[in-house]
Every structure is written in C-alpha cells, then in structure tokens.
Short mmCIF file of C-alpha atoms in Angstrom, two decimals:
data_model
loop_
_atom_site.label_atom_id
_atom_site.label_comp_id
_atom_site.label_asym_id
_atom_site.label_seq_id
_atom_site.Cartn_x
_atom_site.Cartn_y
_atom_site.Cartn_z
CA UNK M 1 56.31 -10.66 -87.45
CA UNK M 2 55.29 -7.66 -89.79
CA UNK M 3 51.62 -8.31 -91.25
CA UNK M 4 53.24 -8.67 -95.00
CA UNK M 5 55.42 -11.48 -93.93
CA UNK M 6 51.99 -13.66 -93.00
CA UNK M 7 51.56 -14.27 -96.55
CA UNK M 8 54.21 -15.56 -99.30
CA UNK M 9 56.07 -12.78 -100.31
CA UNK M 10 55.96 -12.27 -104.34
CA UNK M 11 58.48 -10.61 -106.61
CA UNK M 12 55.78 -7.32 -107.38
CA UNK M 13 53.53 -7.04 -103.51
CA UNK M 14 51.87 -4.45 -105.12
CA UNK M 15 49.31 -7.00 -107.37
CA UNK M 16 48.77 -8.90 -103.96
CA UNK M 17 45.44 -9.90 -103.04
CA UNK M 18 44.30 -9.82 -99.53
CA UNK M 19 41.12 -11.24 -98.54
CA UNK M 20 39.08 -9.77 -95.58
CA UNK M 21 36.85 -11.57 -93.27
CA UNK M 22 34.90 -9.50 -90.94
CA UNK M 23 32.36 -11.42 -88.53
CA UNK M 24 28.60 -10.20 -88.43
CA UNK M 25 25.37 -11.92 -87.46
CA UNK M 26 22.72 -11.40 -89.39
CA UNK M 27 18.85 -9.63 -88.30
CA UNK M 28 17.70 -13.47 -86.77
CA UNK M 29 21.08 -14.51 -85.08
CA UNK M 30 22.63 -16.22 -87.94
CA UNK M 31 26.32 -16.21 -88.31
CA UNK M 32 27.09 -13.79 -91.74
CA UNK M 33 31.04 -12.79 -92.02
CA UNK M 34 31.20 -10.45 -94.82
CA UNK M 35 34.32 -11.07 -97.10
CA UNK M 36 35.76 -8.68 -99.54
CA UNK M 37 38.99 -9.11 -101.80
CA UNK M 38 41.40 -6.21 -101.59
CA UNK M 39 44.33 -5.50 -103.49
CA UNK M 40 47.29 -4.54 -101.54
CA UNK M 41 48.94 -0.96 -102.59
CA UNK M 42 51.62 -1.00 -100.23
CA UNK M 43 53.09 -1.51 -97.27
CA UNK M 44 54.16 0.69 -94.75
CA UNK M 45 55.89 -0.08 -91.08
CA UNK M 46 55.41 2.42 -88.31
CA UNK M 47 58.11 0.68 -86.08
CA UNK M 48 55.95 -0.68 -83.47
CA UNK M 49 55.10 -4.34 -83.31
CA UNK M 50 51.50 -4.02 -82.22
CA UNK M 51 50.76 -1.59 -85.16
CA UNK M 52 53.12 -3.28 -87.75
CA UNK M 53 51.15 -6.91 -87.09
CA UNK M 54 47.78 -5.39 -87.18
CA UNK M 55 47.18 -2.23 -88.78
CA UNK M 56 45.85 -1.99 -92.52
CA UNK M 57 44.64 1.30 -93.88
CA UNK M 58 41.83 1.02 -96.38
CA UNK M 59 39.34 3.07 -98.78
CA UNK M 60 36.05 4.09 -96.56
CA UNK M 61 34.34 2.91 -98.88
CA UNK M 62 35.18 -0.77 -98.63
CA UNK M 63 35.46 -0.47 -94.92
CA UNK M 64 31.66 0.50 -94.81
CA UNK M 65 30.84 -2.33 -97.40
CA UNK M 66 32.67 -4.42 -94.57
CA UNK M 67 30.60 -3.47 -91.69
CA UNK M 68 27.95 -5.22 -90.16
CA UNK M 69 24.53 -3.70 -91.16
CA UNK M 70 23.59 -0.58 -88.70
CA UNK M 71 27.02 -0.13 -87.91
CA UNK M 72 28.55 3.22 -89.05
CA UNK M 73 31.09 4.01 -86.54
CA UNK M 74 34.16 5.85 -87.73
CA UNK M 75 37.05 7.18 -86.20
CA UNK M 76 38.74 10.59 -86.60
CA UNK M 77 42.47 11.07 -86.12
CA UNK M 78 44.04 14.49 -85.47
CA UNK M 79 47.57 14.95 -86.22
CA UNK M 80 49.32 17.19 -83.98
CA UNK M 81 52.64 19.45 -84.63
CA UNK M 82 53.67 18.35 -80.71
CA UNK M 83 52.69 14.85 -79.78
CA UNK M 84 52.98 15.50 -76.28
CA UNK M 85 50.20 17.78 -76.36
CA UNK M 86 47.90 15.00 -77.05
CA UNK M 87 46.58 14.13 -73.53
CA UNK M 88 46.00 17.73 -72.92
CA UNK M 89 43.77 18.31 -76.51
CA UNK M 90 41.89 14.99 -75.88
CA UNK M 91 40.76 17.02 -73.07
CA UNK M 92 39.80 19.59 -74.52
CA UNK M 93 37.91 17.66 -77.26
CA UNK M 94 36.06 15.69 -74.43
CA UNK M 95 34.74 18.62 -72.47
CA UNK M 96 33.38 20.03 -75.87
CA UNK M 97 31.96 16.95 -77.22
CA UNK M 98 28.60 15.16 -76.65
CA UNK M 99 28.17 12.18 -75.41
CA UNK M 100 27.37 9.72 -78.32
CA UNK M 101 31.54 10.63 -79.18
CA UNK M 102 34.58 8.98 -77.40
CA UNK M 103 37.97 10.58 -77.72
CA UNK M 104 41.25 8.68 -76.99
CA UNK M 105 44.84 9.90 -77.43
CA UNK M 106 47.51 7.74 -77.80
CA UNK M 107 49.17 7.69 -74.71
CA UNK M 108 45.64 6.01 -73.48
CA UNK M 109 46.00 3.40 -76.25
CA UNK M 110 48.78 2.24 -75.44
CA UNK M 111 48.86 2.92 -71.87
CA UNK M 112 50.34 -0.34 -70.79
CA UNK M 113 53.37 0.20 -72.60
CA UNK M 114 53.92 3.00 -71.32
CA UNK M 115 53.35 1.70 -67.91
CA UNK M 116 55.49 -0.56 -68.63
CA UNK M 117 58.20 1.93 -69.71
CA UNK M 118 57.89 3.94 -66.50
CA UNK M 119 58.56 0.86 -64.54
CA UNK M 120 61.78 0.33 -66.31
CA UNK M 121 62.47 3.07 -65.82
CA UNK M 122 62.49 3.45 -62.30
CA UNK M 123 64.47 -0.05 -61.61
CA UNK M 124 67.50 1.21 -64.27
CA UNK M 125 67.51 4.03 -61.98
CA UNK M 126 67.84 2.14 -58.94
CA UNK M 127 70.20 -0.27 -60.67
CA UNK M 128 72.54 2.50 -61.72
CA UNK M 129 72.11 4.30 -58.72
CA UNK M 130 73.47 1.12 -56.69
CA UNK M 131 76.10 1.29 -59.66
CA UNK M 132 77.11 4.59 -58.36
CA UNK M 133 76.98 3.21 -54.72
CA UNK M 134 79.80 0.79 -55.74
CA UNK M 135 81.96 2.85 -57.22
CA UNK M 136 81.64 5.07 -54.09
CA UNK M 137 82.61 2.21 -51.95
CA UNK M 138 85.61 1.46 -54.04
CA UNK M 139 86.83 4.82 -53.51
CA UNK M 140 86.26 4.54 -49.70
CA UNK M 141 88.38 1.09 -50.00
CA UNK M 142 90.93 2.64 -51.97
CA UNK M 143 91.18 5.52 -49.59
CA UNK M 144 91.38 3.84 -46.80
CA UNK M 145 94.47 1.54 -48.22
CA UNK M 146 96.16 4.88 -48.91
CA UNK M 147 95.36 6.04 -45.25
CA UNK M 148 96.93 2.49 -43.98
CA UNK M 149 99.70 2.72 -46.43
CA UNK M 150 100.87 6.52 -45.76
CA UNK M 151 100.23 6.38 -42.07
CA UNK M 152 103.81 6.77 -41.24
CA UNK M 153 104.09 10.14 -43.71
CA UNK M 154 100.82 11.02 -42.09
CA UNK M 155 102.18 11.04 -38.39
CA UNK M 156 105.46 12.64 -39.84
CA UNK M 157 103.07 15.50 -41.05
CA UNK M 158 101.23 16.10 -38.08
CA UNK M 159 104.96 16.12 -36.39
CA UNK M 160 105.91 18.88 -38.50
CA UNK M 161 102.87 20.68 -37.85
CA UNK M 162 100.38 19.54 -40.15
CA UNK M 163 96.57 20.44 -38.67
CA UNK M 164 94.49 17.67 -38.62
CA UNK M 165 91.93 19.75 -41.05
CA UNK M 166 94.90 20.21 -43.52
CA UNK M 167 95.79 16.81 -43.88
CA UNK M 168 91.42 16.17 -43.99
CA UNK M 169 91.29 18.30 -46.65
CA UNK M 170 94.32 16.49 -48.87
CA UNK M 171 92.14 13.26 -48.80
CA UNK M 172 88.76 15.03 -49.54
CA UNK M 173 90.39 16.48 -52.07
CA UNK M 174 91.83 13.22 -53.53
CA UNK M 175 88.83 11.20 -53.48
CA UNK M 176 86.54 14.59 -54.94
CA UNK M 177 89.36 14.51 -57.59
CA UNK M 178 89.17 10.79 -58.83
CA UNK M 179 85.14 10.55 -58.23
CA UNK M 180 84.50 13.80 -60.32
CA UNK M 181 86.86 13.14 -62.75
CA UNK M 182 84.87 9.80 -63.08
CA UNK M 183 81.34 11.29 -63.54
CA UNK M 184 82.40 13.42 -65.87
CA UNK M 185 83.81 10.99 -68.39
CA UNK M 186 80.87 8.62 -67.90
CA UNK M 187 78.35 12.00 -68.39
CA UNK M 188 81.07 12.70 -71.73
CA UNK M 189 80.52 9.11 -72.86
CA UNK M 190 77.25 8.49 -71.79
CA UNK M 191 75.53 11.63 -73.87
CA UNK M 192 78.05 11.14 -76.78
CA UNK M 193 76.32 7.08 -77.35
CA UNK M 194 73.16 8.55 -76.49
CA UNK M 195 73.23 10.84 -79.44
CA UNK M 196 74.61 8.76 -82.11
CA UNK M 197 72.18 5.61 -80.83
CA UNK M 198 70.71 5.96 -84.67
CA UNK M 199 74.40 5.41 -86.10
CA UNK M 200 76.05 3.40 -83.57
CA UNK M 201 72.99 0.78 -83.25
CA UNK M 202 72.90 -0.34 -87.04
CA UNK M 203 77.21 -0.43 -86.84
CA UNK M 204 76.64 -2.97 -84.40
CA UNK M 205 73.87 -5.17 -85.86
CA UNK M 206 76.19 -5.01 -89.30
CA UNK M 207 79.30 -5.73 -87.61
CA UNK M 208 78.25 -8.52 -85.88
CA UNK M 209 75.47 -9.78 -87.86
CA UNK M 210 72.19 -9.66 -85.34
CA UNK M 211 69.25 -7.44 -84.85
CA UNK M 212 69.18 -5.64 -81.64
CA UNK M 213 65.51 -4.69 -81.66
CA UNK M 214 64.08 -7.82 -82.91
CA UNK M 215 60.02 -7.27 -83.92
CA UNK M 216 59.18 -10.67 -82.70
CA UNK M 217 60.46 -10.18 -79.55
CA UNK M 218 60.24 -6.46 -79.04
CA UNK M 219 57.78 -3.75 -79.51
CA UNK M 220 59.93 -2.05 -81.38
CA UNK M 221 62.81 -2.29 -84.03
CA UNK M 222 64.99 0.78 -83.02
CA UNK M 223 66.19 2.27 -80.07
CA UNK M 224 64.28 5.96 -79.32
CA UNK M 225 67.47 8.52 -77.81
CA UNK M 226 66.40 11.62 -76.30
CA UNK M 227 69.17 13.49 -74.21
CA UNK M 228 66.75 15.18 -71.09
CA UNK M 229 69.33 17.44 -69.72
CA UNK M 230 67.11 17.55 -66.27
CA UNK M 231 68.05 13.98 -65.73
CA UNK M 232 71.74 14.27 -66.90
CA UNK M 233 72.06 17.18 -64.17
CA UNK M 234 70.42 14.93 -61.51
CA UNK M 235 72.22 12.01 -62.38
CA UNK M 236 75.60 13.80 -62.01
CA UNK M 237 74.41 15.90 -58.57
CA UNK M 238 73.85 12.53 -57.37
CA UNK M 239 76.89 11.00 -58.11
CA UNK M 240 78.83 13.88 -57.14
CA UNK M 241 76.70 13.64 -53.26
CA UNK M 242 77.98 10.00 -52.97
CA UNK M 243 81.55 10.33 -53.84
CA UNK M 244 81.80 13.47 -51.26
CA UNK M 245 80.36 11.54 -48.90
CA UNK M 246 82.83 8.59 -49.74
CA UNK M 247 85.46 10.99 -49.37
CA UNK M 248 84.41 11.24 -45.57
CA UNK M 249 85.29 8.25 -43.29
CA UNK M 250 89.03 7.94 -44.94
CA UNK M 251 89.64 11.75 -43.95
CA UNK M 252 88.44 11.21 -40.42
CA UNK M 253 90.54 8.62 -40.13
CA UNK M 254 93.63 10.30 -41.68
CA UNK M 255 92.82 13.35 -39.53
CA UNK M 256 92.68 11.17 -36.58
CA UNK M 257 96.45 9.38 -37.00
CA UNK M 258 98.20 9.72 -33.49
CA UNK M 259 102.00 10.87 -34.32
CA UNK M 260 103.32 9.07 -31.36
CA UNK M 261 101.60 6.04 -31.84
CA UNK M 262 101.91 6.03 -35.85
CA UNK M 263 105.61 6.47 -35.37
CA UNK M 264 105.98 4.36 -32.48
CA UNK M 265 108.09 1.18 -34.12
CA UNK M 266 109.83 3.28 -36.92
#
C-alpha cells in the first residue's frame, strides 16, 4: 500500500494535512514526541514498495524543528550520471572522509534485496538449464525412435556401402538441425518479449483485468528488462553443448546397425 492511500483520499490531495509524530525524551527521561502539522504538496511514487510506504520528503527546516534536541544529523545524497558506479564512489568518499561521517550507497541499503535477487537468479538458471536438459532428452528419444524405425534403410545403406561415419554424421546432423533451429527461435522470442516487457506487461494487465506487479505483494510495480548480451551468448553456447551431445548416443547406435542382422527377417 502506497503511503497516500493510508489516509482518505480527497478530491484536491494537495490541501491535505499530515500530522507528524516523532518520539524524543526529554533532558530527565521523560517521554516528549514532538508533533508538527504539514501540508502535503504532492505525491510522488518511485516504484519500490519499501520507498513508496515510507518515504516523505520535507523542508529542512521542519525536519530540524522535528528533531530531538542535540540532534542535527543530516544526510547528503549524490546523484550520479551511472548508478552502477555507486559502490565504487562510496569508496572513494569513505577513504577521504573522517570519521564522525558514514557513507552508504544504495546497493548497501538495500542489500537484502538484492541478495535476494541474486538468489533468484541463480535457481531460474538452474531451472531453465534443466529446461534445456529436457528438451535434449526429447531429442535423444526422438532420435532413437528414428534409429529403431529406419533400421532396415540403415542396414540397406551400409549394404550399399554406406561408412558407418557417413551414416553418424546424417543423424548428428539431424538432431544439430532441429536443436539449433530450436535455440534460435527461443533466443528470437525470448529477446523480442524481453524488449517490449514495458508494452507487453500493461497489454496484459488491461486485457485481462489484473496487476502483475502488485505493491502489496511485491517490491515493485513493473517489471525491470535489460537484454545482457553476455548471458544471451552463454545461454545459447549452452544449449547448443547439450543438444550436440544429445545428438551422440542415437549416432552410435545408427553407426553401429549390423546389415546382416538388421536385414535378417526382411
């Protein structure tokens, strides 16, 4: 839930009022919040749940009214043209700093996340890497059915010739054939949704009338889409590695048909 749906929305947010309670204790231990009546000049979302159900920017001014007495902390933020850079110039900033000042980047802040994130991200690897190790399997199946099926026109090849390498080499080539043609339609189709996530996503939730990303169960409300090219390549070597090694057993086993035998009750 976003932090302006806590209250009862009203036709003009703008004149709002938001009251702020900030605890203190006073100089001999007594409890003394400090309150202070704000009026609310907008309201912004970032996208992420934790910042969206929090996070109110204010004057200084009445932020420092707010504090407890003796307390004059403040924070700094530096914007940055490359985001990424962030860990690298909080490094920076904390070798030349004294000690009395504490610098954080984001990816610190919200470090669980993005432990989180990497986690999930290694088991949808593993998932659609045992995807990939199906799909190899069913072309070993299907390969050895065709084996089974043409072992008579096998035998009649070797008969007339045939080397056993030659008749290898037709199987590789027909299992290479149907597992490269599949990676590249599913690299095609995978990096053509991954590109139009933005477009496709709110199709989806308008067709069928639900939110995807929902902010009270989610972190965030849309789906981030970033092609890495690195992975697609590694993704696709990898799949490429297990279909030519599907391709293997049903060759040997074509290439190892006995003529005599093969044609033995034709």
């Amino acid at each position: 839930m976003h932090l302006e749906q806590r209250w009862q929305p009203r036709p003009q947010p703008r004149s709002d009022r938001l009251t702020v309670l900030v605890p203190a204790v006073s100089a001999d231990g007594v409890p003394e919040p400090h309150l202070r009546e704000l009026t609310v000049a907008g309201i912004f979302e970032v996208g992420l749940q934790d910042h969206d159900a929090t996070l109110v920017f204010a004057n200084l001014a009445d932020v420092r009214a707010l504090a407890p007495a003796g307390d004059s902390r403040e924070t700094l933020h530096v914007g940055l043209a490359d985001v990424l850079a962030a860990p690298a110039v909080a490094a920076r900033l904390r070798a030349q700093l004294p000690p009395p000042f504490e610098v954080h980047d984001w990816t610190q802040d919200n470090a669980n996340y993005f432990r989180a994130i990497r986690i999930e991200k290694t088991m949808m690897s593993l998932i659609l890497l045992l995807i990939v190790a199906v799909a190899a399997f069913n072309i070993v199946a299907m390969l050895v059915m065709v084996v089974t099926d043409k072992r008579t026109d096998i035998a009649i090849m070797r008969t007339f010739g045939a080397a056993p390498r030659r008749v290898m080499g037709i199987f590789v080539t027909q299992g290479l054939f149907i597992g490269w043609l599949g990676v590249a339609f599913g690299i095609a189709l995978g990096v053509a949704l991954a590109l139009n996530v933005a477009t496709l996503v709110p199709f989806l939730e308008h067709t069928f009338g639900f939110q995807i990303m929902d902010a009270d169960v989610y972190y965030i409300t849309a789906i981030p889409s970033e092609v890495h090219w690195a992975n697609v390549a590694a993704i696709a070597a990898a799949a490429l590695a297990l279909t030519a090694l599907a391709t293997v057993y049903p060759a040997l086993r074509a290439a190892g048909t006995a003529p005599a035998e093969a044609l033995r009750y034709e």
